[in-house]
Amino acid sequence: MFPLRIEISHQQENGETATSFVLLPEAGLYTVGRNVDQSIIFEDDRISGKHLTLDVSPSAIVIEDVGSTNGTTIDGREVRKEVWDLRRSLVLAGIVTLHVVSTVGIDEGPVTLNAEDRHQTIVAERGSFGEQHEREVQAFHELFMGRQIVDINAISQSGHLKFERDFIAIGGGIGSFTWVDHLRVFGVGAERIGVIGENEICHANYERYCQASQIPRHERLRSNSASTPDNVWGFPGYALREAIQALRLGKISGVRGIFQVFMEPVLAESYTPRAGDVFRSLEVEMQRIGWDSMFRKGIVRALRKTSDGRYAVFFKAAAGVAGEKRNCIALARHVHVATGYPAVNFVNDLARFRIEHRERSGHVVNAYLDHEHVYEHMALAEHTTVIVRGRGIVASRILQKLAETRAKNAANITVVHLMRSPINHRAGARFGRARRSVFNDVEVQPFNWPKSCWGGELRTRLEAMPQAQRARALAVLGGTTTAIRSDWIELAEQGQEEGWYRKIYGSVIAMEPHGDTVRVTIERSGDIARKDAIDADYVIDCTGLVGEVTNSSFLADLLATYSLPRNELEPAGKERPASRGGIMVTNDFEIAGMRHGSGSVHCSGQICGGGHYAPVDSFLGLQYAALRAVDHLSVIGGAVPPLGPVRSFSGWLKWCRGVAP
Amino acid sequence: MTPTLMGRWQTRIILFFIVGLPVTLLFALAWTRDFSDPGFTMVFLVLMTIFLVGMVLDPAYILVQSLRWENDWPFAFQLFFSICEFLVVLALIAADWLPFAHASVIDDPEMRKMLFSHFAVVVTFSILALLGPLQVFLPRWRYKGGEVGRL
């Protein structure tokens, strides 16, 4: 029956709603509140320090409001202490909703969790309420709470110091991996590097997003041949490797990718690698550079400067040896922060629906979260109507999956594709003398940004722009786009012809349950008087991920403690919550405010988005950020030997031979 | 590729020295087996002329590139315009504008064959170098629009 999976929606003070999942791994008492010693923590003043306890046993969950200020309710009724009816949602202070997601609940056998089932999942630790434990946790947090500089003696005397390294990467995802990979290739030994993250495998979280948004391992990513997070040089690219592999198996068709690379994007569709090929290549490189020996599983709570010119990373290690302290400190001279998307935010009306009509929440889903049940149900149902909302690359992929489900099961599925407004084929974004093309009401470009943002004219220009001008440029160059893929075009045409696919233009103004369906009221674009109601079985929202860095308590604490500045963005469209940019970094991806003696903190990925390097949250972007950061390290502290042409070449030969750097 | 103007010029110089000259030397030796053969010096002079024509045309390519949304330069373009540069040099020879080559050079079928073959070999190796191997020595080159040096 364990682990139990709970979905949490948190309506934040800025009106946005963050959704995450918590796993309760075993029976026991779990605590919920604002204090840092709670099992599930909400950094929100409206939640009490100690708000609620969940006494979880194999047969039931007993909830108890432990004297919170703003109360706990179920269906609007005040709760003191009772057995939780798991079909009902628990609402804390009117803003946080807890809902047991697994339909296989208590008493009904085991809940199996597979990789794609866990999305932004935090495993809660039981609150063992021994007084000594509590004192210890308190003392650990007092070491860093409210301090900018932590005394090194206090750290060594605390008994929490776990290890010291020259370099520590926080995050453990692909962003951390590229940085560590560059360090290793530049000549830093594995024994000088530490990595702290939540997943042993660096692409685990990325792969989860892929799986949910319908990119299994055999499907292709939106990435280019030379974007090789496993290879510093981008050569051989994935197209060449795919060709060699195919030729070994005697398949001539495998060389197609090489022609694509040569002809793209004018005479052929741009080459994109298979997800599985990229993941496997990362696994090989992890092995080569000794990733396992550097990795520690844990959740980072805080990063602080120390009195001896270093940095202290405060983290909670994953449960390991019994009796071992789990609150740990690691010391480093240089730190890299790449923690990825902090949480998935739903668009506002979707979040509202899911909170107000909890029992129907499975019918209104976000494309980036696990929603396999939708396809499973469709395959069996007599007829299903689905509204797909949004027109980005994920929408394209979801439409493909719907068409596949339809064809494979001879299922009767009607797809309504909802877009805010039509886009004239000559109305694509304009930048300088160039204009983006539009196809089927969607602006198209092979990748998230125009290609030269990675390493051409646009990279240089964006780097040189003042902030306000850059924010405007980024809004034009990015935006919602998809790639031109002949199979997608064919699907849309075929679907329209056969009548199971249609596009409508408008904005959602209401969503409510109607019989067994969800009634979606749409205000047609350009015709305010005209409102249409569509009764859909499912609504799949593909309008994208919103990464708000303060949704991560670690980053929120870092930003607040050192008053770090953030990038400013142009306001997004009215359907999407306005988002602020990521952490502001220098051109070398250093967080300037964290400079400490000869030590430095660098950053990469989505959490420093909206800055001088547009595609920082892409494979090649992460590689660029890693190269800049490690180049910078070789200049500032002499901490890393420089990488010239000869050493670069010999490093590459080692990569080819699969020898450790 | 997404070159900048400076990147185009610098990459052209690199390719001239690393690919153009050595490949031409090997080609000329293999083809003529004789240093005093007029063809031996001719291929070097043609190589140099193509190099100069390319340098002059590069700003025009940058202009074309700026009209493209991706601001990129597909490999197919690279090949096409390399051939154009070669044709320009042939036209210059035919017009008798080059001091080192008389228009009659083009009329000599043996010489014509040699020039075409030489160009085919050099352009193949240059493009192969651009497709990846250059990055092995210059890992920052691809992020700098073809320029060398630090980021």
XYZ file of N, CA and C in Angstrom, chain B:
453
model
N 25.509 25.872 -39.741
C 26.461 26.846 -39.224
C 25.780 28.189 -39.049
N 26.289 28.956 -38.086
C 25.734 30.287 -37.858
C 26.893 31.276 -37.749
N 27.609 31.488 -38.862
C 28.813 32.318 -38.778
C 28.528 33.816 -38.691
N 29.439 34.528 -38.073
C 29.441 35.986 -38.121
C 30.439 36.382 -39.222
N 30.478 37.658 -39.575
C 31.403 38.065 -40.647
C 32.849 37.782 -40.247
N 33.190 38.180 -39.007
C 34.553 37.937 -38.530
C 34.833 36.434 -38.514
N 33.805 35.673 -38.113
C 33.950 34.221 -38.068
C 34.188 33.629 -39.448
N 33.489 34.158 -40.444
C 33.689 33.685 -41.817
C 35.120 33.922 -42.256
N 35.602 35.139 -42.031
C 36.962 35.466 -42.470
C 37.985 34.608 -41.747
N 37.827 34.515 -40.431
C 38.814 33.746 -39.661
C 38.796 32.268 -40.056
N 37.577 31.731 -40.228
C 37.480 30.316 -40.598
C 38.076 30.085 -41.979
N 37.853 31.037 -42.878
C 38.423 30.930 -44.215
C 39.951 30.874 -44.153
N 40.523 31.726 -43.298
C 41.987 31.734 -43.163
C 42.472 30.402 -42.587
N 41.760 29.933 -41.537
C 42.151 28.649 -40.933
C 42.097 27.533 -41.969
N 40.974 27.482 -42.692
C 40.815 26.398 -43.672
C 41.855 26.513 -44.791
N 42.194 27.736 -45.158
C 43.195 27.946 -46.218
C 44.515 27.300 -45.815
N 44.924 27.552 -44.560
C 46.217 27.021 -44.123
C 46.159 25.549 -43.728
N 45.069 25.168 -43.048
C 45.028 23.796 -42.518
C 44.554 22.788 -43.550
N 43.631 23.182 -44.406
C 43.099 22.248 -45.396
C 43.585 22.610 -46.812
N 43.352 23.857 -47.232
C 43.623 24.269 -48.614
C 45.050 24.012 -49.061
N 46.013 24.595 -48.346
C 47.408 24.463 -48.768
C 47.914 23.020 -48.742
N 47.780 22.311 -47.613
C 48.292 20.927 -47.620
C 47.598 20.028 -48.641
N 46.300 20.165 -48.764
C 45.577 19.307 -49.712
C 46.017 19.628 -51.140
N 46.195 20.919 -51.413
C 46.635 21.323 -52.756
C 48.031 20.780 -53.053
N 48.898 20.869 -52.059
C 50.258 20.367 -52.238
C 50.236 18.869 -52.590
N 49.490 18.100 -51.785
C 49.408 16.655 -52.028
C 48.777 16.372 -53.390
N 47.731 17.142 -53.687
C 47.042 16.944 -54.962
C 47.983 17.220 -56.130
N 48.692 18.357 -56.057
C 49.561 18.754 -57.163
C 50.687 17.743 -57.362
N 51.222 17.266 -56.241
C 52.289 16.264 -56.335
C 51.774 15.002 -57.004
N 50.587 14.574 -56.555
C 50.029 13.333 -57.095
C 49.663 13.485 -58.572
N 49.189 14.662 -58.943
C 48.688 14.858 -60.309
C 49.828 15.081 -61.294
N 50.779 15.971 -60.931
C 51.817 16.357 -61.901
C 53.096 15.559 -61.725
N 53.429 15.168 -60.513
C 54.684 14.487 -60.175
C 55.896 15.296 -60.644
N 55.693 16.614 -60.738
C 56.767 17.423 -61.312
C 56.566 18.868 -60.867
N 57.553 19.404 -60.086
C 57.433 20.769 -59.568
C 57.410 21.810 -60.681
N 58.052 21.478 -61.791
C 58.180 22.484 -62.845
C 56.965 22.516 -63.773
N 56.063 21.561 -63.557
C 54.848 21.522 -64.379
C 54.056 22.817 -64.181
N 53.581 23.461 -65.274
C 52.808 24.706 -65.110
C 51.563 24.486 -64.259
N 50.996 23.278 -64.299
C 49.812 22.979 -63.502
C 50.086 23.047 -62.018
N 51.331 22.745 -61.621
C 51.687 22.711 -60.203
C 51.471 24.070 -59.545
N 51.997 25.096 -60.163
C 51.815 26.436 -59.601
C 50.389 26.943 -59.837
N 49.814 26.512 -60.963
C 48.473 26.990 -61.312
C 47.451 26.676 -60.213
N 47.450 25.433 -59.679
C 46.441 25.095 -58.667
C 46.604 25.954 -57.409
N 47.862 26.255 -57.050
C 48.062 27.124 -55.885
C 47.527 28.518 -56.133
N 47.799 29.019 -57.342
C 47.338 30.372 -57.656
C 45.811 30.435 -57.707
N 45.202 29.372 -58.246
C 43.733 29.329 -58.294
C 43.169 29.254 -56.876
N 43.800 28.415 -56.048
C 43.355 28.309 -54.646
C 43.380 29.668 -53.976
N 44.477 30.395 -54.173
C 44.619 31.704 -53.559
C 43.553 32.664 -54.090
N 43.273 32.592 -55.367
C 42.272 33.487 -55.949
C 40.873 33.178 -55.396
N 40.576 31.882 -55.278
C 39.267 31.525 -54.704
C 39.164 32.083 -53.285
N 40.270 31.945 -52.545
C 40.317 32.450 -51.177
C 39.997 33.947 -51.138
N 40.632 34.712 -52.050
C 40.411 36.165 -52.061
C 38.991 36.510 -52.508
N 38.499 35.801 -53.524
C 37.124 36.049 -53.997
C 36.143 35.797 -52.853
N 36.387 34.701 -52.113
C 35.531 34.367 -50.971
C 35.531 35.456 -49.919
N 36.722 35.958 -49.610
C 36.826 37.022 -48.604
C 35.999 38.240 -49.024
N 36.028 38.541 -50.319
C 35.296 39.702 -50.828
C 33.783 39.439 -50.788
N 33.385 38.180 -51.061
C 31.950 37.864 -51.106
C 31.332 37.670 -49.720
N 32.157 37.406 -48.717
C 31.632 37.099 -47.387
C 30.616 38.122 -46.852
N 30.888 39.436 -46.989
C 29.864 40.384 -46.517
C 28.519 40.200 -47.213
N 28.555 39.804 -48.491
C 27.295 39.578 -49.200
C 26.564 38.371 -48.608
N 27.323 37.338 -48.244
C 26.696 36.165 -47.633
C 26.043 36.543 -46.306
N 26.738 37.393 -45.553
C 26.190 37.822 -44.255
C 24.869 38.551 -44.467
N 24.797 39.310 -45.561
C 23.558 40.024 -45.869
C 22.433 39.018 -46.146
N 22.728 38.015 -46.943
C 21.728 36.978 -47.243
C 21.287 36.310 -45.932
N 22.269 36.030 -45.096
C 22.002 35.354 -43.836
C 21.063 36.166 -42.955
N 21.237 37.485 -42.974
C 20.416 38.324 -42.098
C 18.953 38.325 -42.530
N 18.683 37.880 -43.761
C 17.291 37.803 -44.213
C 16.639 36.502 -43.753
N 17.472 35.578 -43.292
C 16.945 34.297 -42.843
C 16.590 34.371 -41.360
N 15.400 33.865 -41.008
C 14.964 33.938 -39.618
C 15.969 33.255 -38.682
N 16.466 32.113 -39.094
C 17.384 31.373 -38.232
C 18.764 32.033 -38.194
N 18.994 32.983 -39.110
C 20.284 33.628 -39.236
C 21.404 32.592 -39.350
N 21.130 31.553 -40.114
C 22.102 30.467 -40.206
C 22.593 30.312 -41.636
N 23.493 29.402 -41.830
C 24.093 29.158 -43.139
C 24.178 27.649 -43.333
N 23.130 27.064 -43.935
C 23.110 25.606 -44.093
C 24.337 25.115 -44.869
N 24.751 23.892 -44.589
C 25.903 23.323 -45.277
C 25.677 23.295 -46.793
N 24.425 23.084 -47.176
C 24.111 23.055 -48.603
C 24.445 24.405 -49.257
N 24.175 25.503 -48.534
C 24.529 26.836 -49.041
C 26.039 26.940 -49.179
N 26.725 26.459 -48.155
C 28.176 26.526 -48.143
C 28.738 25.876 -49.412
N 28.209 24.708 -49.730
C 28.683 23.989 -50.922
C 28.328 24.766 -52.188
N 27.081 25.215 -52.255
C 26.618 25.921 -53.451
C 27.464 27.168 -53.705
N 27.678 27.960 -52.670
C 28.409 29.204 -52.883
C 29.906 28.961 -53.084
N 30.426 27.866 -52.568
C 31.823 27.517 -52.855
C 31.971 27.270 -54.354
N 30.993 26.555 -54.910
C 31.029 26.291 -56.353
C 30.931 27.611 -57.125
N 30.071 28.508 -56.634
C 29.952 29.822 -57.285
C 31.289 30.554 -57.293
N 31.982 30.486 -56.142
C 33.278 31.174 -56.053
C 34.253 30.603 -57.088
N 34.220 29.305 -57.229
C 35.098 28.652 -58.208
C 34.748 29.108 -59.620
N 33.436 29.174 -59.897
C 33.010 29.611 -61.224
C 33.425 31.057 -61.487
N 33.381 31.880 -60.455
C 33.818 33.268 -60.607
C 35.298 33.296 -61.019
N 36.099 32.478 -60.354
C 37.535 32.446 -60.682
C 37.742 31.979 -62.131
N 36.976 30.948 -62.527
C 37.082 30.490 -63.924
C 36.711 31.601 -64.899
N 35.670 32.349 -64.535
C 35.233 33.450 -65.400
C 36.313 34.514 -65.496
N 36.971 34.771 -64.345
C 38.054 35.764 -64.346
C 39.191 35.313 -65.267
N 39.466 34.016 -65.238
C 40.528 33.496 -66.109
C 40.110 33.639 -67.580
N 38.846 33.236 -67.832
C 38.351 33.288 -69.208
C 38.385 34.716 -69.744
N 38.134 35.669 -68.842
C 38.148 37.069 -69.276
C 39.576 37.613 -69.353
N 40.515 36.750 -69.005
C 41.935 37.126 -69.055
C 42.271 38.260 -68.094
N 41.608 38.257 -66.942
C 41.849 39.316 -65.960
C 42.899 38.950 -64.937
N 43.286 37.702 -64.923
C 44.258 37.301 -63.913
C 45.650 37.275 -64.540
N 46.630 37.913 -63.861
C 47.972 38.028 -64.441
C 48.669 36.681 -64.620
N 48.337 35.702 -63.742
C 49.099 34.445 -63.782
C 48.520 33.401 -64.736
N 47.288 33.636 -65.198
C 46.681 32.605 -66.044
C 46.121 33.221 -67.315
N 46.597 32.721 -68.410
C 46.081 33.194 -69.685
C 44.768 32.500 -69.975
N 43.891 33.183 -70.698
C 42.562 32.617 -70.990
C 42.658 31.242 -71.642
N 43.748 30.989 -72.314
C 43.900 29.716 -73.025
C 43.958 28.528 -72.065
N 44.298 28.819 -70.773
C 44.374 27.743 -69.783
C 43.080 26.953 -69.757
N 41.970 27.698 -69.845
C 40.656 27.059 -69.756
C 40.425 26.148 -70.967
N 41.009 26.526 -72.066
C 40.758 25.746 -73.286
C 41.518 24.431 -73.296
N 42.557 24.362 -72.490
C 43.338 23.130 -72.430
C 42.550 22.091 -71.641
N 42.085 21.007 -72.285
C 41.230 20.035 -71.584
C 41.952 19.385 -70.405
N 43.242 19.151 -70.553
C 44.018 18.513 -69.481
C 44.035 19.411 -68.242
N 44.293 20.700 -68.485
C 44.355 21.676 -67.402
C 42.987 21.863 -66.761
N 41.951 21.856 -67.610
C 40.599 22.039 -67.111
C 40.247 20.893 -66.151
N 40.595 19.704 -66.594
C 40.316 18.521 -65.781
C 41.010 18.637 -64.418
N 42.249 19.100 -64.477
C 43.027 19.222 -63.243
C 42.400 20.247 -62.295
N 41.990 21.387 -62.841
C 41.412 22.442 -61.996
C 40.105 21.978 -61.347
N 39.267 21.333 -62.132
C 37.991 20.849 -61.582
C 38.224 19.807 -60.488
N 39.149 18.880 -60.770
C 39.418 17.831 -59.780
C 39.984 18.442 -58.503
N 40.902 19.386 -58.689
C 41.509 20.033 -57.536
C 40.457 20.701 -56.682
N 39.560 21.422 -57.330
C 38.514 22.111 -56.585
C 37.632 21.108 -55.826
N 37.268 20.031 -56.514
C 36.387 19.036 -55.889
C 37.030 18.462 -54.622
N 38.333 18.189 -54.723
C 39.029 17.608 -53.561
C 39.090 18.610 -52.411
N 39.481 19.831 -52.732
C 39.635 20.839 -51.669
C 38.293 21.135 -51.005
N 37.250 21.288 -51.796
C 35.956 21.657 -51.219
C 35.416 20.505 -50.359
N 35.672 19.288 -50.777
C 35.219 18.140 -49.982
C 35.887 18.133 -48.608
N 37.222 18.281 -48.624
C 37.920 18.264 -47.339
C 37.542 19.463 -46.463
N 37.331 20.616 -47.089
C 36.971 21.804 -46.300
C 35.640 21.590 -45.603
N 34.667 21.066 -46.351
C 33.351 20.898 -45.757
C 33.373 19.801 -44.699
N 34.136 18.759 -44.954
C 34.267 17.715 -43.937
C 34.862 18.296 -42.648
N 35.840 19.190 -42.812
C 36.454 19.809 -41.633
C 35.426 20.646 -40.875
N 34.561 21.327 -41.644
C 33.543 22.183 -41.021
C 32.493 21.363 -40.288
N 32.271 20.142 -40.755
C 31.212 19.312 -40.176
C 31.555 18.786 -38.789
N 32.717 19.082 -38.270
C 33.007 18.596 -36.928
C 34.458 18.621 -36.492
N 35.368 18.076 -37.290
C 36.749 17.927 -36.816
C 37.391 19.220 -36.296
N 37.029 20.345 -36.879
C 37.592 21.618 -36.424
C 37.295 21.854 -34.943
N 36.067 21.435 -34.530
C 35.646 21.641 -33.143
C 36.477 20.838 -32.150
N 37.054 19.759 -32.642
C 37.835 18.910 -31.752
C 39.055 19.679 -31.227
N 39.612 20.538 -32.083
C 40.759 21.339 -31.677
C 40.320 22.676 -31.093
N 39.228 23.191 -31.606
C 38.759 24.513 -31.190
C 37.345 24.384 -30.611
N 37.220 23.944 -29.351
C 35.884 23.667 -28.814
C 34.991 24.916 -28.674
N 35.573 26.109 -28.741
C 34.761 27.325 -28.589
C 34.314 27.919 -29.928
N 34.921 27.402 -30.976
C 34.708 27.934 -32.335
C 33.226 27.943 -32.713
N 32.507 26.853 -32.399
C 31.116 26.752 -32.852
C 30.177 27.701 -32.111
N 30.590 28.141 -30.913
C 29.753 29.094 -30.185
C 30.068 30.534 -30.568
N 31.178 30.723 -31.278
C 31.626 32.072 -31.599
C 31.372 32.428 -33.049
N 30.466 31.728 -33.681
C 30.158 32.030 -35.079
C 31.367 31.856 -35.964
N 32.263 30.921 -35.616
C 33.407 30.635 -36.467
C 34.656 31.414 -36.130
N 34.584 32.218 -35.060
C 35.797 32.946 -34.663
C 36.631 32.064 -33.744
N 37.924 32.321 -33.700
C 38.774 31.577 -32.779
C 38.982 32.414 -31.516
N 39.550 31.788 -30.506
C 39.852 32.516 -29.275
C 38.860 32.204 -28.179
N 39.005 32.909 -27.064
C 38.163 32.654 -25.896
C 36.754 33.172 -26.140
N 35.847 32.652 -25.338
C 34.453 33.104 -25.446
C 34.283 34.434 -24.720
